[in-house]
JSON list of C-alpha atoms in Angstrom, two decimals:
[
{"chain": "A", "resi": 154, "resn": "UNK", "atom": "CA", "xyz": [-13.50, 10.73, -7.38]},
{"chain": "A", "resi": 155, "resn": "UNK", "atom": "CA", "xyz": [-14.19, 11.59, -3.74]},
{"chain": "A", "resi": 156, "resn": "UNK", "atom": "CA", "xyz": [-10.72, 10.60, -2.50]},
{"chain": "A", "resi": 157, "resn": "UNK", "atom": "CA", "xyz": [-9.06, 12.34, -5.47]},
{"chain": "A", "resi": 158, "resn": "UNK", "atom": "CA", "xyz": [-10.87, 15.56, -4.56]},
{"chain": "A", "resi": 159, "resn": "UNK", "atom": "CA", "xyz": [-9.94, 15.09, -0.88]},
{"chain": "A", "resi": 160, "resn": "UNK", "atom": "CA", "xyz": [-6.26, 14.70, -1.81]},
{"chain": "A", "resi": 161, "resn": "UNK", "atom": "CA", "xyz": [-6.40, 17.78, -4.02]},
{"chain": "A", "resi": 162, "resn": "UNK", "atom": "CA", "xyz": [-8.26, 19.82, -1.38]},
{"chain": "A", "resi": 163, "resn": "UNK", "atom": "CA", "xyz": [-5.62, 18.93, 1.23]},
{"chain": "A", "resi": 164, "resn": "UNK", "atom": "CA", "xyz": [-2.95, 20.54, -0.94]},
{"chain": "A", "resi": 165, "resn": "UNK", "atom": "CA", "xyz": [-1.43, 17.34, -2.28]},
{"chain": "A", "resi": 166, "resn": "UNK", "atom": "CA", "xyz": [-1.23, 16.30, -5.93]},
{"chain": "A", "resi": 167, "resn": "UNK", "atom": "CA", "xyz": [-3.23, 13.17, -6.69]},
{"chain": "A", "resi": 168, "resn": "UNK", "atom": "CA", "xyz": [-1.20, 10.67, -8.68]},
{"chain": "A", "resi": 169, "resn": "UNK", "atom": "CA", "xyz": [-1.08, 7.09, -9.86]},
{"chain": "A", "resi": 170, "resn": "UNK", "atom": "CA", "xyz": [1.11, 4.93, -12.04]},
{"chain": "A", "resi": 171, "resn": "UNK", "atom": "CA", "xyz": [1.00, 2.04, -14.41]},
{"chain": "A", "resi": 172, "resn": "UNK", "atom": "CA", "xyz": [3.60, 0.45, -16.62]},
{"chain": "A", "resi": 173, "resn": "UNK", "atom": "CA", "xyz": [4.30, -0.32, -20.23]},
{"chain": "A", "resi": 174, "resn": "UNK", "atom": "CA", "xyz": [3.79, -4.08, -19.72]},
{"chain": "A", "resi": 175, "resn": "UNK", "atom": "CA", "xyz": [0.20, -4.10, -18.44]},
{"chain": "A", "resi": 176, "resn": "UNK", "atom": "CA", "xyz": [-2.98, -3.93, -20.44]},
{"chain": "A", "resi": 177, "resn": "UNK", "atom": "CA", "xyz": [-4.55, -1.56, -19.80]},
{"chain": "A", "resi": 178, "resn": "UNK", "atom": "CA", "xyz": [-1.43, 0.34, -18.72]},
{"chain": "A", "resi": 179, "resn": "UNK", "atom": "CA", "xyz": [-2.86, 1.68, -15.41]},
{"chain": "A", "resi": 180, "resn": "UNK", "atom": "CA", "xyz": [-3.26, -1.94, -14.28]},
{"chain": "A", "resi": 181, "resn": "UNK", "atom": "CA", "xyz": [0.56, -1.96, -13.98]},
{"chain": "A", "resi": 182, "resn": "UNK", "atom": "CA", "xyz": [0.21, -0.77, -10.39]},
{"chain": "A", "resi": 183, "resn": "UNK", "atom": "CA", "xyz": [0.58, -3.96, -8.36]},
{"chain": "A", "resi": 184, "resn": "UNK", "atom": "CA", "xyz": [-1.49, -2.63, -5.45]},
{"chain": "A", "resi": 185, "resn": "UNK", "atom": "CA", "xyz": [-4.40, -1.69, -7.73]},
{"chain": "A", "resi": 186, "resn": "UNK", "atom": "CA", "xyz": [-4.27, -5.04, -9.49]},
{"chain": "A", "resi": 187, "resn": "UNK", "atom": "CA", "xyz": [-4.46, -6.97, -6.21]},
{"chain": "A", "resi": 188, "resn": "UNK", "atom": "CA", "xyz": [-7.11, -4.60, -4.83]},
{"chain": "A", "resi": 189, "resn": "UNK", "atom": "CA", "xyz": [-9.32, -4.92, -7.91]},
{"chain": "A", "resi": 190, "resn": "UNK", "atom": "CA", "xyz": [-9.02, -8.73, -7.78]},
{"chain": "A", "resi": 191, "resn": "UNK", "atom": "CA", "xyz": [-10.11, -8.82, -4.08]},
{"chain": "A", "resi": 192, "resn": "UNK", "atom": "CA", "xyz": [-6.71, -10.15, -3.00]},
{"chain": "A", "resi": 193, "resn": "UNK", "atom": "CA", "xyz": [-6.19, -7.75, -0.07]},
{"chain": "A", "resi": 194, "resn": "UNK", "atom": "CA", "xyz": [-7.87, -9.15, 3.05]},
{"chain": "A", "resi": 195, "resn": "UNK", "atom": "CA", "xyz": [-10.35, -6.82, 4.66]},
{"chain": "A", "resi": 196, "resn": "UNK", "atom": "CA", "xyz": [-10.31, -4.26, 1.85]},
{"chain": "A", "resi": 197, "resn": "UNK", "atom": "CA", "xyz": [-13.29, -4.39, -0.50]},
{"chain": "A", "resi": 198, "resn": "UNK", "atom": "CA", "xyz": [-12.44, -3.99, -4.19]},
{"chain": "A", "resi": 199, "resn": "UNK", "atom": "CA", "xyz": [-12.88, -0.57, -5.81]},
{"chain": "A", "resi": 200, "resn": "UNK", "atom": "CA", "xyz": [-16.08, 0.28, -7.67]},
{"chain": "A", "resi": 201, "resn": "UNK", "atom": "CA", "xyz": [-14.04, 1.56, -10.62]},
{"chain": "A", "resi": 202, "resn": "UNK", "atom": "CA", "xyz": [-11.44, 0.11, -12.96]},
{"chain": "A", "resi": 203, "resn": "UNK", "atom": "CA", "xyz": [-7.86, 1.29, -13.45]},
{"chain": "A", "resi": 204, "resn": "UNK", "atom": "CA", "xyz": [-8.70, 3.45, -16.46]},
{"chain": "A", "resi": 205, "resn": "UNK", "atom": "CA", "xyz": [-11.54, 5.21, -14.60]},
{"chain": "A", "resi": 206, "resn": "UNK", "atom": "CA", "xyz": [-9.19, 5.83, -11.66]},
{"chain": "A", "resi": 207, "resn": "UNK", "atom": "CA", "xyz": [-6.53, 7.26, -13.95]},
{"chain": "A", "resi": 208, "resn": "UNK", "atom": "CA", "xyz": [-9.12, 9.50, -15.67]},
{"chain": "A", "resi": 209, "resn": "UNK", "atom": "CA", "xyz": [-10.42, 10.84, -12.33]},
{"chain": "A", "resi": 210, "resn": "UNK", "atom": "CA", "xyz": [-6.89, 11.71, -11.23]},
{"chain": "A", "resi": 211, "resn": "UNK", "atom": "CA", "xyz": [-6.04, 13.48, -14.49]},
{"chain": "A", "resi": 212, "resn": "UNK", "atom": "CA", "xyz": [-9.40, 15.30, -14.49]},
{"chain": "A", "resi": 213, "resn": "UNK", "atom": "CA", "xyz": [-8.56, 16.67, -11.03]},
{"chain": "A", "resi": 214, "resn": "UNK", "atom": "CA", "xyz": [-5.23, 18.01, -12.29]},
{"chain": "A", "resi": 215, "resn": "UNK", "atom": "CA", "xyz": [-3.23, 15.07, -10.97]},
{"chain": "A", "resi": 216, "resn": "UNK", "atom": "CA", "xyz": [-0.38, 13.12, -12.47]},
{"chain": "A", "resi": 217, "resn": "UNK", "atom": "CA", "xyz": [-0.21, 9.74, -14.17]},
{"chain": "A", "resi": 218, "resn": "UNK", "atom": "CA", "xyz": [3.20, 8.16, -14.63]},
{"chain": "A", "resi": 219, "resn": "UNK", "atom": "CA", "xyz": [3.89, 5.22, -16.91]},
{"chain": "A", "resi": 220, "resn": "UNK", "atom": "CA", "xyz": [6.85, 3.29, -15.51]},
{"chain": "A", "resi": 221, "resn": "UNK", "atom": "CA", "xyz": [9.22, 1.67, -17.98]},
{"chain": "A", "resi": 222, "resn": "UNK", "atom": "CA", "xyz": [11.53, -1.31, -17.81]},
{"chain": "A", "resi": 223, "resn": "UNK", "atom": "CA", "xyz": [11.30, -4.35, -15.61]},
{"chain": "A", "resi": 224, "resn": "UNK", "atom": "CA", "xyz": [10.20, -4.24, -12.00]},
{"chain": "A", "resi": 225, "resn": "UNK", "atom": "CA", "xyz": [13.29, -4.81, -9.90]},
{"chain": "A", "resi": 226, "resn": "UNK", "atom": "CA", "xyz": [12.43, -3.20, -6.58]},
{"chain": "A", "resi": 227, "resn": "UNK", "atom": "CA", "xyz": [15.27, -3.77, -4.15]},
{"chain": "A", "resi": 228, "resn": "UNK", "atom": "CA", "xyz": [13.81, -2.32, -0.96]},
{"chain": "A", "resi": 229, "resn": "UNK", "atom": "CA", "xyz": [10.57, -1.16, 0.65]},
{"chain": "A", "resi": 230, "resn": "UNK", "atom": "CA", "xyz": [10.70, 2.32, 2.17]},
{"chain": "A", "resi": 231, "resn": "UNK", "atom": "CA", "xyz": [8.13, 2.97, 4.88]},
{"chain": "A", "resi": 232, "resn": "UNK", "atom": "CA", "xyz": [8.13, 6.74, 5.12]},
{"chain": "A", "resi": 233, "resn": "UNK", "atom": "CA", "xyz": [6.96, 8.44, 8.33]},
{"chain": "A", "resi": 234, "resn": "UNK", "atom": "CA", "xyz": [8.25, 11.93, 7.41]},
{"chain": "A", "resi": 235, "resn": "UNK", "atom": "CA", "xyz": [5.13, 14.13, 7.14]},
{"chain": "A", "resi": 236, "resn": "UNK", "atom": "CA", "xyz": [4.28, 15.77, 3.82]},
{"chain": "A", "resi": 237, "resn": "UNK", "atom": "CA", "xyz": [7.07, 13.98, 1.92]},
{"chain": "A", "resi": 238, "resn": "UNK", "atom": "CA", "xyz": [7.52, 11.12, -0.47]},
{"chain": "A", "resi": 239, "resn": "UNK", "atom": "CA", "xyz": [10.40, 9.52, -2.31]},
{"chain": "A", "resi": 240, "resn": "UNK", "atom": "CA", "xyz": [10.58, 10.20, -6.03]},
{"chain": "A", "resi": 241, "resn": "UNK", "atom": "CA", "xyz": [10.88, 7.12, -8.24]},
{"chain": "A", "resi": 242, "resn": "UNK", "atom": "CA", "xyz": [14.29, 6.30, -9.68]},
{"chain": "A", "resi": 243, "resn": "UNK", "atom": "CA", "xyz": [14.40, 4.05, -12.72]},
{"chain": "A", "resi": 244, "resn": "UNK", "atom": "CA", "xyz": [17.90, 2.78, -11.91]},
{"chain": "A", "resi": 245, "resn": "UNK", "atom": "CA", "xyz": [17.20, 2.24, -8.19]},
{"chain": "A", "resi": 246, "resn": "UNK", "atom": "CA", "xyz": [13.63, 1.02, -7.89]},
{"chain": "A", "resi": 247, "resn": "UNK", "atom": "CA", "xyz": [11.82, 0.74, -4.57]},
{"chain": "A", "resi": 248, "resn": "UNK", "atom": "CA", "xyz": [8.34, 0.28, -3.21]},
{"chain": "A", "resi": 249, "resn": "UNK", "atom": "CA", "xyz": [7.41, 3.42, -1.28]},
{"chain": "A", "resi": 250, "resn": "UNK", "atom": "CA", "xyz": [4.78, 3.42, 1.46]},
{"chain": "A", "resi": 251, "resn": "UNK", "atom": "CA", "xyz": [4.02, 6.92, 2.73]},
{"chain": "A", "resi": 252, "resn": "UNK", "atom": "CA", "xyz": [2.81, 5.85, 6.18]},
{"chain": "A", "resi": 253, "resn": "UNK", "atom": "CA", "xyz": [2.31, 9.46, 7.36]},
{"chain": "A", "resi": 254, "resn": "UNK", "atom": "CA", "xyz": [-0.82, 9.77, 5.20]},
{"chain": "A", "resi": 255, "resn": "UNK", "atom": "CA", "xyz": [-2.69, 7.51, 7.62]},
{"chain": "A", "resi": 256, "resn": "UNK", "atom": "CA", "xyz": [-2.95, 10.45, 10.02]},
{"chain": "A", "resi": 257, "resn": "UNK", "atom": "CA", "xyz": [-3.68, 13.06, 7.40]},
{"chain": "A", "resi": 258, "resn": "UNK", "atom": "CA", "xyz": [-6.55, 11.09, 5.85]},
{"chain": "A", "resi": 259, "resn": "UNK", "atom": "CA", "xyz": [-7.72, 9.34, 9.04]},
{"chain": "A", "resi": 260, "resn": "UNK", "atom": "CA", "xyz": [-6.87, 5.86, 7.72]},
{"chain": "A", "resi": 261, "resn": "UNK", "atom": "CA", "xyz": [-6.66, 2.68, 9.74]},
{"chain": "A", "resi": 262, "resn": "UNK", "atom": "CA", "xyz": [-2.88, 2.46, 10.34]},
{"chain": "A", "resi": 263, "resn": "UNK", "atom": "CA", "xyz": [-2.60, -1.33, 10.81]},
{"chain": "A", "resi": 264, "resn": "UNK", "atom": "CA", "xyz": [-4.91, -2.05, 7.85]},
{"chain": "A", "resi": 265, "resn": "UNK", "atom": "CA", "xyz": [-2.93, 0.36, 5.62]},
{"chain": "A", "resi": 266, "resn": "UNK", "atom": "CA", "xyz": [0.47, -1.09, 6.55]},
{"chain": "A", "resi": 267, "resn": "UNK", "atom": "CA", "xyz": [-0.77, -4.70, 6.36]},
{"chain": "A", "resi": 268, "resn": "UNK", "atom": "CA", "xyz": [-2.16, -3.99, 2.87]},
{"chain": "A", "resi": 269, "resn": "UNK", "atom": "CA", "xyz": [1.20, -2.53, 1.85]},
{"chain": "A", "resi": 270, "resn": "UNK", "atom": "CA", "xyz": [3.08, -5.56, 3.22]},
{"chain": "A", "resi": 271, "resn": "UNK", "atom": "CA", "xyz": [0.62, -7.95, 1.59]},
{"chain": "A", "resi": 272, "resn": "UNK", "atom": "CA", "xyz": [1.09, -6.19, -1.75]},
{"chain": "A", "resi": 273, "resn": "UNK", "atom": "CA", "xyz": [4.87, -6.55, -1.58]},
{"chain": "A", "resi": 274, "resn": "UNK", "atom": "CA", "xyz": [4.62, -10.20, -0.53]},
{"chain": "A", "resi": 275, "resn": "UNK", "atom": "CA", "xyz": [2.08, -11.16, -3.19]},
{"chain": "A", "resi": 276, "resn": "UNK", "atom": "CA", "xyz": [4.17, -9.48, -5.89]},
{"chain": "A", "resi": 277, "resn": "UNK", "atom": "CA", "xyz": [7.28, -11.35, -4.69]},
{"chain": "A", "resi": 278, "resn": "UNK", "atom": "CA", "xyz": [8.88, -8.03, -3.86]},
{"chain": "A", "resi": 279, "resn": "UNK", "atom": "CA", "xyz": [11.97, -7.31, -1.80]},
{"chain": "A", "resi": 280, "resn": "UNK", "atom": "CA", "xyz": [12.31, -8.73, 1.70]},
{"chain": "A", "resi": 281, "resn": "UNK", "atom": "CA", "xyz": [14.30, -5.73, 2.92]},
{"chain": "A", "resi": 282, "resn": "UNK", "atom": "CA", "xyz": [12.49, -2.77, 4.44]},
{"chain": "A", "resi": 283, "resn": "UNK", "atom": "CA", "xyz": [13.74, 0.57, 5.72]},
{"chain": "A", "resi": 284, "resn": "UNK", "atom": "CA", "xyz": [11.79, 2.82, 8.05]},
{"chain": "A", "resi": 285, "resn": "UNK", "atom": "CA", "xyz": [12.26, 6.51, 7.34]},
{"chain": "A", "resi": 286, "resn": "UNK", "atom": "CA", "xyz": [11.60, 8.69, 10.34]},
{"chain": "A", "resi": 287, "resn": "UNK", "atom": "CA", "xyz": [11.90, 12.44, 10.85]},
{"chain": "A", "resi": 288, "resn": "UNK", "atom": "CA", "xyz": [15.33, 13.64, 11.90]},
{"chain": "A", "resi": 289, "resn": "UNK", "atom": "CA", "xyz": [14.72, 15.45, 15.21]},
{"chain": "A", "resi": 290, "resn": "UNK", "atom": "CA", "xyz": [17.64, 17.82, 14.50]},
{"chain": "A", "resi": 291, "resn": "UNK", "atom": "CA", "xyz": [16.38, 18.95, 11.10]},
{"chain": "A", "resi": 292, "resn": "UNK", "atom": "CA", "xyz": [13.42, 21.28, 10.71]},
{"chain": "A", "resi": 293, "resn": "UNK", "atom": "CA", "xyz": [13.17, 20.91, 6.92]},
{"chain": "A", "resi": 294, "resn": "UNK", "atom": "CA", "xyz": [9.64, 20.46, 5.61]},
{"chain": "A", "resi": 295, "resn": "UNK", "atom": "CA", "xyz": [10.34, 18.83, 2.26]},
{"chain": "A", "resi": 296, "resn": "UNK", "atom": "CA", "xyz": [12.24, 15.71, 1.38]},
{"chain": "A", "resi": 297, "resn": "UNK", "atom": "CA", "xyz": [14.94, 16.68, -1.08]},
{"chain": "A", "resi": 298, "resn": "UNK", "atom": "CA", "xyz": [17.88, 14.68, 0.19]},
{"chain": "A", "resi": 299, "resn": "UNK", "atom": "CA", "xyz": [16.88, 11.48, 1.93]},
{"chain": "A", "resi": 300, "resn": "UNK", "atom": "CA", "xyz": [20.19, 11.11, 3.74]},
{"chain": "A", "resi": 301, "resn": "UNK", "atom": "CA", "xyz": [20.28, 14.63, 5.15]},
{"chain": "A", "resi": 302, "resn": "UNK", "atom": "CA", "xyz": [16.64, 14.87, 6.21]},
{"chain": "A", "resi": 303, "resn": "UNK", "atom": "CA", "xyz": [15.89, 11.43, 7.60]},
{"chain": "A", "resi": 304, "resn": "UNK", "atom": "CA", "xyz": [17.24, 8.67, 9.71]},
{"chain": "A", "resi": 305, "resn": "UNK", "atom": "CA", "xyz": [16.95, 5.33, 7.90]},
{"chain": "A", "resi": 306, "resn": "UNK", "atom": "CA", "xyz": [16.59, 2.27, 10.07]},
{"chain": "A", "resi": 307, "resn": "UNK", "atom": "CA", "xyz": [17.20, -1.07, 8.32]},
{"chain": "A", "resi": 308, "resn": "UNK", "atom": "CA", "xyz": [14.87, -3.90, 9.26]}
]
């Protein structure tokens, strides 16, 4: 609950997802599944289960999304554009790693990015990654059109 309150206090909306194939549904988040099974080196497992995490997020006014269909992520986006994220698209699925949060929440950058990469690898995800960096010519503060606001650098 502490991190959920911290996210809310910072002005962000806490959120999580699951899918229609997992039981319980919140376990459909691949990162949470690996984390709860102690499969992410150097990151101790949570002291709560997926349903308790979902409940804490909803209780704080956050959002839970149940993803549908098969997982067919084609790319990993590593987003460095502050205060933005990439909305999920059912017909164009991607793993999204909002790397900018490492600064906002004082996280260990290498540990965070290694955990993200490990998650993708262990879930047999895409081998293509794109770094999304701020466009120095654009002063926009929200990500509404990925192509106009960011420079994408293929791996």
